[in-house]
Short mmCIF file of C-alpha atoms in Angstrom, two decimals:
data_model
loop_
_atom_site.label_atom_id
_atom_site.label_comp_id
_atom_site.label_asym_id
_atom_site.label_seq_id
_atom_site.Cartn_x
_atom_site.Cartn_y
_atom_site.Cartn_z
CA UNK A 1 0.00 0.00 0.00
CA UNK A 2 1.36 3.73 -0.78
CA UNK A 3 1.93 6.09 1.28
CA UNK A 4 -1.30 8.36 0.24
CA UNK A 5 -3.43 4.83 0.57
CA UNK A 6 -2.12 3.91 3.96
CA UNK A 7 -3.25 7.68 5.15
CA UNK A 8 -7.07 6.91 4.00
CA UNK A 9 -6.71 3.79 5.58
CA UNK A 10 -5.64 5.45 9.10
CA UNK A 11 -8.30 7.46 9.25
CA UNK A 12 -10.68 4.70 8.45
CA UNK A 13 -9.35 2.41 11.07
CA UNK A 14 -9.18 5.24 13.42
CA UNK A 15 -12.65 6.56 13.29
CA UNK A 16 -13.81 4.44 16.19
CA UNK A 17 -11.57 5.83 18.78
CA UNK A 18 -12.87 7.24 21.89
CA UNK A 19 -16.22 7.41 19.87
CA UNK A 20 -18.07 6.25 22.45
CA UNK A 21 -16.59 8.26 24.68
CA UNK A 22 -17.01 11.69 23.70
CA UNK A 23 -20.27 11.07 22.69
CA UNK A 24 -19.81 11.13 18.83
CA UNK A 25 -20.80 7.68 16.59
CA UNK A 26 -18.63 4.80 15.74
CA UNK A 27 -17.83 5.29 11.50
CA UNK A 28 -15.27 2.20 11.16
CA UNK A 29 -16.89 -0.42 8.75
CA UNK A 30 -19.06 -3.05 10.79
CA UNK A 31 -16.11 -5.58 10.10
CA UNK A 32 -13.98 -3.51 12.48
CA UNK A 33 -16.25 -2.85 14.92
CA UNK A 34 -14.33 -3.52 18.47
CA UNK A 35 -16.39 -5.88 20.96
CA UNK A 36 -16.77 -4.75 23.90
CA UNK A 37 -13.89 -4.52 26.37
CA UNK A 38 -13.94 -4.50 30.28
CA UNK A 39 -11.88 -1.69 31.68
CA UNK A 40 -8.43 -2.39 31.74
CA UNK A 41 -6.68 -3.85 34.88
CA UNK A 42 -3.84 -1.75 34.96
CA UNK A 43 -3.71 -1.92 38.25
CA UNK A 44 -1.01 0.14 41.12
CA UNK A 45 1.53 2.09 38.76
CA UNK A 46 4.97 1.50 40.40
CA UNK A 47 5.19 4.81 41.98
CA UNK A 48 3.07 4.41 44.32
CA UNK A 49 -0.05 6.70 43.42
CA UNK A 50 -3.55 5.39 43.52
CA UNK A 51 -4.77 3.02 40.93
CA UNK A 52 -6.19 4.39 37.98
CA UNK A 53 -8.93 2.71 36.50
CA UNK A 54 -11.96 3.45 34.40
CA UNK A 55 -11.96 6.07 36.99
CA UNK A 56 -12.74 5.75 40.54
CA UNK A 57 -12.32 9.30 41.69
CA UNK A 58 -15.44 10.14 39.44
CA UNK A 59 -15.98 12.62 36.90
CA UNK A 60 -17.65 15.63 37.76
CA UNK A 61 -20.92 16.79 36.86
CA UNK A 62 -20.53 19.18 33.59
CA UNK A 63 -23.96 20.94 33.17
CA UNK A 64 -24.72 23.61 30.66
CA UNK A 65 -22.40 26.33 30.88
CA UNK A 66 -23.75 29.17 32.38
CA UNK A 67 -20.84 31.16 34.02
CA UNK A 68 -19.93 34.79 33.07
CA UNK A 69 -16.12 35.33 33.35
CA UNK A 70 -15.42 37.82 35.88
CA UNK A 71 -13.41 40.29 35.02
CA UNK A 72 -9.73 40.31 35.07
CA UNK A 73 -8.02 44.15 35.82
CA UNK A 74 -4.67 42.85 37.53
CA UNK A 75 -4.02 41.08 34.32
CA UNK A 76 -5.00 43.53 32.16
CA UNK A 77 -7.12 41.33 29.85
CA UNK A 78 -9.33 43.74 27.27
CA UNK A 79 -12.49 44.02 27.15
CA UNK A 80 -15.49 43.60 29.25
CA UNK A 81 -16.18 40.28 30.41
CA UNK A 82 -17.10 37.36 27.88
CA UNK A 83 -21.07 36.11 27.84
CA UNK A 84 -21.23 32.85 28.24
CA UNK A 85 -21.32 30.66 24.64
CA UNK A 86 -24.73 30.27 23.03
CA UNK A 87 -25.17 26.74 22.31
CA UNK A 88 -26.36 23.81 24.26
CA UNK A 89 -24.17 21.59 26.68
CA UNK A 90 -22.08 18.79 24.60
CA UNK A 91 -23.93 15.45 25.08
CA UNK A 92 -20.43 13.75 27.09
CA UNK A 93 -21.71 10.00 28.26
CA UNK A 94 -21.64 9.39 31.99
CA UNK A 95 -18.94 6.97 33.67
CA UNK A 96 -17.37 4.35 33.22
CA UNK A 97 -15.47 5.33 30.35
CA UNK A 98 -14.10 2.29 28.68
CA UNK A 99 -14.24 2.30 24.20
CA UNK A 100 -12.33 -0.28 22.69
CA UNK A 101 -10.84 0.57 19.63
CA UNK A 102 -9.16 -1.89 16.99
CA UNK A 103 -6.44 -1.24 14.50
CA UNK A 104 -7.05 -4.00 11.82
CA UNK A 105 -4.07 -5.67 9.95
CA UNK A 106 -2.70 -4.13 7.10
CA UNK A 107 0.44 -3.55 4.57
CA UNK A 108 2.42 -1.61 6.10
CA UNK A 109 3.86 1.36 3.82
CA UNK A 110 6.13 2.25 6.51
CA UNK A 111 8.00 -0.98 7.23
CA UNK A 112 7.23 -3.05 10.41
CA UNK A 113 6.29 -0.38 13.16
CA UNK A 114 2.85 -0.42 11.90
CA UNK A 115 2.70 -4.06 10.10
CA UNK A 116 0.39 -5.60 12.78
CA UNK A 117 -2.79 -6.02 14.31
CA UNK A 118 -4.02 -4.49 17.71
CA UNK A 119 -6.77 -4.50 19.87
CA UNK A 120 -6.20 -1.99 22.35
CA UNK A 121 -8.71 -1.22 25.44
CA UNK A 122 -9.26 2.56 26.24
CA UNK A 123 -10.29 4.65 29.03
CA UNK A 124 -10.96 8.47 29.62
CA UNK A 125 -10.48 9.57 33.26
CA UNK A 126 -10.37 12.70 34.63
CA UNK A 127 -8.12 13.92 37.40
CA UNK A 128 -7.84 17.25 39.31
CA UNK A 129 -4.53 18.72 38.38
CA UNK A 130 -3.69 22.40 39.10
CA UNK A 131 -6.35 24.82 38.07
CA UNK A 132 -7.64 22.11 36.21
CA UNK A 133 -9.46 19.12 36.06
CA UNK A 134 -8.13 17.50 33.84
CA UNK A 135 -9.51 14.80 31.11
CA UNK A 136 -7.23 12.47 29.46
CA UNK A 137 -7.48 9.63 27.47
CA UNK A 138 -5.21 6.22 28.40
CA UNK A 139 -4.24 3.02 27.60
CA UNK A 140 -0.96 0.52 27.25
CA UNK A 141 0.52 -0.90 30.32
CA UNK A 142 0.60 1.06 33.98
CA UNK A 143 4.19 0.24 34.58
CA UNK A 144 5.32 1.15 31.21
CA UNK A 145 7.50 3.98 30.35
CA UNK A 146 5.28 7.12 30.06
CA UNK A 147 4.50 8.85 26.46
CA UNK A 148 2.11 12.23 26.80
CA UNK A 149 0.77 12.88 23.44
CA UNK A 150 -0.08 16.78 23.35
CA UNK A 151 -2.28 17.76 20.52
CA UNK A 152 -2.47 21.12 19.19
CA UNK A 153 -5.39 24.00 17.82
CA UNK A 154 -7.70 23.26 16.01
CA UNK A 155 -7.88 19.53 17.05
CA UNK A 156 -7.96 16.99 19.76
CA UNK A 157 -6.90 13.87 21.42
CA UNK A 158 -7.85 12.06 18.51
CA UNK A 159 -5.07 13.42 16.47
CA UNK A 160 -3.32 10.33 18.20
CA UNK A 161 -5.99 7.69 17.50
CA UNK A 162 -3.51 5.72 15.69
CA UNK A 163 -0.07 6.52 17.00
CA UNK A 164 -1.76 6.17 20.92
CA UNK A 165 -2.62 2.05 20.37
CA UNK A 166 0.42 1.34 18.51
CA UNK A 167 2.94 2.79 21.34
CA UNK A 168 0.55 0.96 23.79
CA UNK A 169 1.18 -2.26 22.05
CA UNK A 170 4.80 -1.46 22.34
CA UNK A 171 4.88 -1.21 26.22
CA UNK A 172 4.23 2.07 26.35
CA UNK A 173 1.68 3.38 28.70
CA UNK A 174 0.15 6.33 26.98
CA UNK A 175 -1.47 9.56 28.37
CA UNK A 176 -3.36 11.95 25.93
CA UNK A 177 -5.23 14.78 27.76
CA UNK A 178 -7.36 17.74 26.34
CA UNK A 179 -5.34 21.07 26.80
CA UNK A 180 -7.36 23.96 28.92
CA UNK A 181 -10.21 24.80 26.73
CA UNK A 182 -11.25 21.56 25.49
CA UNK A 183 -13.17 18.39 25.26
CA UNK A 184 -13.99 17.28 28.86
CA UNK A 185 -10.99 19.61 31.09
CA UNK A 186 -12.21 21.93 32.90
CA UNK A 187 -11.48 24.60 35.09
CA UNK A 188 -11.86 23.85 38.88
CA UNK A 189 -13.02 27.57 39.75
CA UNK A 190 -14.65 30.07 37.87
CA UNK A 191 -12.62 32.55 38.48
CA UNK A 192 -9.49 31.79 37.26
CA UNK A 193 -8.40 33.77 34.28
CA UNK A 194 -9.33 31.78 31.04
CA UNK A 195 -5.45 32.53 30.57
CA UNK A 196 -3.93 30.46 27.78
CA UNK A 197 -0.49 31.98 27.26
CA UNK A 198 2.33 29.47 27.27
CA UNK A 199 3.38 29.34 30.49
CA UNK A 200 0.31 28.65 31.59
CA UNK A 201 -0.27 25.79 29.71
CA UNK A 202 3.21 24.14 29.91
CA UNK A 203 2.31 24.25 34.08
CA UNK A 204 -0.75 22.25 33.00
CA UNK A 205 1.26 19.83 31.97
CA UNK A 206 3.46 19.68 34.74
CA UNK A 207 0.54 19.58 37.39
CA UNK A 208 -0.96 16.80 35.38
CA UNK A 209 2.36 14.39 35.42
CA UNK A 210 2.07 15.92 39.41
CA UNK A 211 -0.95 14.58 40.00
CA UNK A 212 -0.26 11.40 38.49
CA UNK A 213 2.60 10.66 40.41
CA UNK A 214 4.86 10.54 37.16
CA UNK A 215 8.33 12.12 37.32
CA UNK A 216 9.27 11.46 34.14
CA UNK A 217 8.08 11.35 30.95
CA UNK A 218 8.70 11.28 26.91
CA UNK A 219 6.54 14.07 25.61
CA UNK A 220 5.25 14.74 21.71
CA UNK A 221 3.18 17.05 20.57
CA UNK A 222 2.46 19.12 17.29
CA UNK A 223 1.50 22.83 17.48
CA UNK A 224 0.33 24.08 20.42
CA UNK A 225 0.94 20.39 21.96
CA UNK A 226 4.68 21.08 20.40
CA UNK A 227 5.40 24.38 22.23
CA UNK A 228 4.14 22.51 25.78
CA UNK A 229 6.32 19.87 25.55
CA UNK A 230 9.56 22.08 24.46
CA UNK A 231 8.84 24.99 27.49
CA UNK A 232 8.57 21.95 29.62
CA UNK A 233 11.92 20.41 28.31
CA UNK A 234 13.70 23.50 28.72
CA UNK A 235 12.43 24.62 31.88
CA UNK A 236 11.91 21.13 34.03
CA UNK A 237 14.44 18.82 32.09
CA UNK A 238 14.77 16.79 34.75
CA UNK A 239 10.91 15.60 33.76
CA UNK A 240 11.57 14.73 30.51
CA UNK A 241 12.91 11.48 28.73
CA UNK A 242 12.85 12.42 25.23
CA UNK A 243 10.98 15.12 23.01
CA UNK A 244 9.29 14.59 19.90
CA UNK A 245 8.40 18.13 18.12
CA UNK A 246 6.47 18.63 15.29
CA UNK A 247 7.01 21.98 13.65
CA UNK A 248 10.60 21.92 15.62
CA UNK A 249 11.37 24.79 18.59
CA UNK A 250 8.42 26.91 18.67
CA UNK A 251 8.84 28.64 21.79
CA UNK A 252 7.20 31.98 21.50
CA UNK A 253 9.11 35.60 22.06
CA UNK A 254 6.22 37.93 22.10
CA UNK A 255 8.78 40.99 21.18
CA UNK A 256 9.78 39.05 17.92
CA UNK A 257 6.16 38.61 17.27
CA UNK A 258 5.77 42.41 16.81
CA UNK A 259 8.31 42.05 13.60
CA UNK A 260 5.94 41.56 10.16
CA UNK A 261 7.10 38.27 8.04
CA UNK A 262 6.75 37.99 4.46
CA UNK A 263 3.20 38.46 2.60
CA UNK A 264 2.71 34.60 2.06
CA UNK A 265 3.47 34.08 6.12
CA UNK A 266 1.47 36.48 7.08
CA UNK A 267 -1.15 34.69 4.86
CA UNK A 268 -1.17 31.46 7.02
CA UNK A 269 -1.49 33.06 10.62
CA UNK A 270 -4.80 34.62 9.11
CA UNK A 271 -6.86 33.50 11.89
CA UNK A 272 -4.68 34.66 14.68
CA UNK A 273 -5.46 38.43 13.25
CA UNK A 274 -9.26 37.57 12.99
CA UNK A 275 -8.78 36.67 16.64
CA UNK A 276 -7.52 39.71 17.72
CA UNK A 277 -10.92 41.33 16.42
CA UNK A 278 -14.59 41.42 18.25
CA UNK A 279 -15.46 39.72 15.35
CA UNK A 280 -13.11 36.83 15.26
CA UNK A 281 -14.09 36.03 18.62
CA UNK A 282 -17.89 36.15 18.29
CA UNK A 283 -17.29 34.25 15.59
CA UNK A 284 -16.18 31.75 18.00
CA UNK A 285 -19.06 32.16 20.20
CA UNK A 286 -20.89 30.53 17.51
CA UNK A 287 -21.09 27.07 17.05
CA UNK A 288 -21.75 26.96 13.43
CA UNK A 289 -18.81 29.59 12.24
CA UNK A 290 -16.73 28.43 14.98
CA UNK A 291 -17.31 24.60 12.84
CA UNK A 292 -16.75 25.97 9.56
CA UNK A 293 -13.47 28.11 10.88
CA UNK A 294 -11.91 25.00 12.28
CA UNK A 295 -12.29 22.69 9.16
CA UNK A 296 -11.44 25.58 6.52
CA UNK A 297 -8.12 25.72 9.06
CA UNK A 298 -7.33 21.87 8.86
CA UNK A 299 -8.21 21.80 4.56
CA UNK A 300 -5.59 24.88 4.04
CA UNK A 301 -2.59 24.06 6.83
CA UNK A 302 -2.94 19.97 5.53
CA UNK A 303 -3.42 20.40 1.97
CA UNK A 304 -3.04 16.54 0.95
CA UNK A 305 -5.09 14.92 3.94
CA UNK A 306 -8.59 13.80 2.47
CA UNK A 307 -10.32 13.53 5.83
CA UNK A 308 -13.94 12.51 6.39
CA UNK A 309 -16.57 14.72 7.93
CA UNK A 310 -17.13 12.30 10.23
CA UNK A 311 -13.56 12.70 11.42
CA UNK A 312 -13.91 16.34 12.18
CA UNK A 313 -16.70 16.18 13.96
CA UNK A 314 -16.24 13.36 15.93
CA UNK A 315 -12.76 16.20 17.08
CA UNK A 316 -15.24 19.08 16.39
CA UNK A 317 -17.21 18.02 19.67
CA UNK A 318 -13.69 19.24 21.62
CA UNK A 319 -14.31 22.55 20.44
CA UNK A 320 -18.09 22.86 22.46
CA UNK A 321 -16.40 23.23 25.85
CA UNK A 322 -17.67 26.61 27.07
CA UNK A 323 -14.34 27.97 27.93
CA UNK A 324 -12.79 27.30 24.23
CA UNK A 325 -13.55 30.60 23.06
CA UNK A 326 -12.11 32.44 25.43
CA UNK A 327 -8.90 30.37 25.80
CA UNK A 328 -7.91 30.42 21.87
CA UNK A 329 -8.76 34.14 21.94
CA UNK A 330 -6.49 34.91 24.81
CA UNK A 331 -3.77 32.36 23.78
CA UNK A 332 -3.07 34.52 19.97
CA UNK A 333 -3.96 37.59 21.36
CA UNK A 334 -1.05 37.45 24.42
CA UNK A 335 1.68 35.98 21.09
CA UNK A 336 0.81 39.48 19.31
CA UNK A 337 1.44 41.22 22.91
CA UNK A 338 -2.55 42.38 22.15
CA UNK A 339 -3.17 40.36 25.68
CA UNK A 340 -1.78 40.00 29.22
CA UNK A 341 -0.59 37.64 30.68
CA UNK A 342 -0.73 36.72 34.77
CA UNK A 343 2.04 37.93 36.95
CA UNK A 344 2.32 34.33 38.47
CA UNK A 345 4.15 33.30 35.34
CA UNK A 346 6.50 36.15 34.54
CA UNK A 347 9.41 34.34 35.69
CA UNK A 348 8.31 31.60 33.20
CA UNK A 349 8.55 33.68 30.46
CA UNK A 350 11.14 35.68 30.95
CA UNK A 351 13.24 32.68 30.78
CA UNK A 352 11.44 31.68 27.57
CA UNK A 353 11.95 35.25 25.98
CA UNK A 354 15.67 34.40 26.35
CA UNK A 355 15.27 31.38 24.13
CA UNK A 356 16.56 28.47 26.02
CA UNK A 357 18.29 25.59 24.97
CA UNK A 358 16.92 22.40 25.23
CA UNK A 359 19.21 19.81 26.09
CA UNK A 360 17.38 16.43 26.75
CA UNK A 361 17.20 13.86 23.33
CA UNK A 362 15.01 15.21 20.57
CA UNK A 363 13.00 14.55 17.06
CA UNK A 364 12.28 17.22 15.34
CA UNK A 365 9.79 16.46 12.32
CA UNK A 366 8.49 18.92 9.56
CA UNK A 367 5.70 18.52 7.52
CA UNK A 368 6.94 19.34 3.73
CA UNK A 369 3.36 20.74 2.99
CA UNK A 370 3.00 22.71 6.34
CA UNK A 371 2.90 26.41 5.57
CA UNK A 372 4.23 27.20 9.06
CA UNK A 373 7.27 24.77 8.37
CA UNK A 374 10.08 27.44 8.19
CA UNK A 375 12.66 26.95 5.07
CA UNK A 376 15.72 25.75 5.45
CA UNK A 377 15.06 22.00 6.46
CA UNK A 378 15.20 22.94 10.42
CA UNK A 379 18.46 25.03 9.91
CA UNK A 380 16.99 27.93 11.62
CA UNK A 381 16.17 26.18 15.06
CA UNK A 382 19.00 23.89 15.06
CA UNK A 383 21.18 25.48 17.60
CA UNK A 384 18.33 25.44 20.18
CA UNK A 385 18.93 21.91 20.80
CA UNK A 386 22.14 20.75 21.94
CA UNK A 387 21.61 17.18 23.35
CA UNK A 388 21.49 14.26 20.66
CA UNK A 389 19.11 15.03 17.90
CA UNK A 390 17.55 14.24 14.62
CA UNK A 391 15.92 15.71 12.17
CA UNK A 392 12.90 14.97 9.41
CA UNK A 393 11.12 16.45 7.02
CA UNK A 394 7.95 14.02 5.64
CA UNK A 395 6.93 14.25 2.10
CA UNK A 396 3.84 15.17 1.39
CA UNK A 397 2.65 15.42 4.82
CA UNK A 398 1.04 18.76 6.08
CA UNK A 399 0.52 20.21 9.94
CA UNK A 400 -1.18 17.67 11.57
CA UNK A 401 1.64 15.33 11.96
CA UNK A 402 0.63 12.47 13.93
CA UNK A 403 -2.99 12.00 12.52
CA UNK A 404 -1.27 12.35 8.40
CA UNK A 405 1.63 10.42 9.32
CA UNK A 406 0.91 8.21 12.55
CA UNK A 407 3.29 5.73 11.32
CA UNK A 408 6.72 8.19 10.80
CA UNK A 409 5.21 9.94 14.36
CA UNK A 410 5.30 6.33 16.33
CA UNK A 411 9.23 6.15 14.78
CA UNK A 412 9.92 9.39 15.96
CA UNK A 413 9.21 8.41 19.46
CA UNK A 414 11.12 4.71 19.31
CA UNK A 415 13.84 6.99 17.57
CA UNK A 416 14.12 9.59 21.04
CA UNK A 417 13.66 7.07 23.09
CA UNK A 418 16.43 5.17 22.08
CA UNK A 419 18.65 8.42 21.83
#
């Protein structure tokens, strides 16, 4: 099978995961329909914390949201305060969570990583960590070595419904949560600041592997997931295995941001300027526009990847949680310096202005097709990573790296762990 083929294929097989769920329908063909699977016995994780099963701490009650932010003058976010979103609660199922998903046999265009069969039980749990509380989908072995799969904007934790079973199957015990603002996380108080710069979301991550009792873990990510997992690197090292980056370092320096790029750059970040507008963001009070912005995003940044509706909306129902407008709002607003950010985290940042190094093993990919992928075959960001390294560029392959390309993303990750 080609390359293009065994793309159509993924997203076929993959259609099924965490269906069930997230409250969206099961599209694989009835031949690949997983039976039913018991939650998995993972039981204690070697460190010590509390078991995690299809969860025993209980998920809490999400009902329609009705909060107004409060205002936020220390911070010195613009603007009155947000009204809540217009459209009806998501329909989320009530506990346990336990899909099954299957990944039938196939050829596999990408040698033997992906040439077999697996039938791999999932569970969502959710877990208070931070100023969050947290969602996160899991499966693979509880004393495995740790992989947290960070997607990016516009998607969700289903960019990894591929590459998540098939480092499970490998020994890996695999943690994919939704970032503030989406799918099931929520905030644990109201009024916290629906603050999504950087910092703030890299701590996220840290509280969660906190919470967990994990102190160490190999993190990949793409986009927004790829910026996490590098300000973690640099900043906690000593919580981090490996890296796997998609789109390379993409740290953010907010000064740097004021400098204009070239016309065609400029072209891609449209949607961060429409953000920075009333308009962009009641456009993303609406759950129709807010729909349509999201897939016209993933068509132009992915031009090659044929996906089926039923594939965005079954990652389209991460995009309902009632704090997602305000968090991708505030996140490219504070890049373009349009936003604050909280004092809490001006440490954090200052360090990141500086551009650190990161030193623990990394795999940088590229997509070819990506229009953020800078030229220069990862030249430019090459001297921000000084422990052992590699470098790819995939043919053919746009922004959304691990959902295009699952099988050159699950090599990435035996390739930095094995650095």
């Amino acid at each position: 099978m080609d390359r293009r083929s065994f793309h159509r294929a993924g997203v076929a097989a993959g259609t099924g995961l965490f269906a069930a769920a997230t409250g969206g329908r099961a599209y694989a063909a009835a031949a690949h329909q997983a039976p039913a699977y018991p939650a998995p016995g993972y039981g204690t994780p070697s460190y010590g914390a509390p078991e995690y099963g299809a969860p025993s701490y209980g998920a809490p009650e999400y009902g329609a949201p009705a909060y107004v932010l409060p205002a936020h003058p220390a911070t010195g976010y613009p603007g009155a305060a947000y009204p809540a979103p217009g459209y009806p609660a998501p329909g989320y199922p009530e506990p346990p969570y336990v899909p099954a998903y299957v990944v039938p046999p196939r050829a596999a265009s990408y040698g033997a990583v992906l040439s077999d069969g697996l039938t791999v039980p999932w569970a969502l749990k959710q877990i208070a960590a931070g100023d969050l509380n947290v969602c996160f989908a899991e499966c693979g072995p509880a004393e495995g070595p740790v992989v947290v799969c960070l997607h990016g904007w516009p998607y969700d934790i289903h960019s990894y419904a591929e590459v998540a079973p098939l480092l499970a199957a490998r020994g890996y015990r695999v943690l994919v949560p939704y970032l503030r603002g989406h799918g099931r996380t929520r905030f644990r108080s109201e009024q916290t600041p629906r603050n999504a710069q950087q910092a703030a979301v890299a701590r996220d991550l840290v509280a969660l592997l906190d919470a967990l009792g994990i102190s160490r873990a190999l993190l990949a990510g793409f986009d927004w997931g790829a910026r996490t997992a590098a300000i973690v690197a640099a900043l906690r090292p000593e919580r981090v295995k490996a890296l796997v980056s998609g789109g390379g370092y993409l740290i953010t320096d907010v000064h740097a941001q004021a400098d204009p790029l070239g016309a065609e750059a400029e072209h891609a970040w449209w949607y961060q300027y429409y953000f920075s507008t009333e308009r962009g963001r009641r456009a993303l009070l609406d759950r129709r526009l807010r729909r349509d912005l999201c897939r016209l995003v993933w068509q132009t940044v992915s031009p090659t990847w044929r996906f089926e509706e039923e594939v965005f909306d079954r990652t389209a129902s991460a995009f309902d949680n009632p704090d997602y407008p305000e968090i991708v709002v505030h996140n490219y607003r504070w890049r373009l310096g349009l936003a604050s950010g909280e004092r809490r985290y001006d440490t954090d940042e200052r360090r990141l202005a500086d551009r650190p190094v990161i030193t623990v093993p990394t795999v940088t990919l590229d997509g070819a097709l990506d229009p953020f992928t800078p030229p220069g075959r990862g030249r430019g960001y090459r001297d921000r990573f000084a422990g052992p390294y590699l470098h790819r560029v995939l043919d053919g392959i746009g922004h959304n790296l691990p959902q295009e390309a699952p099988g050159e993303f699950v090599r990435a990750v035996l390739d930095a762990d094995r650095l």
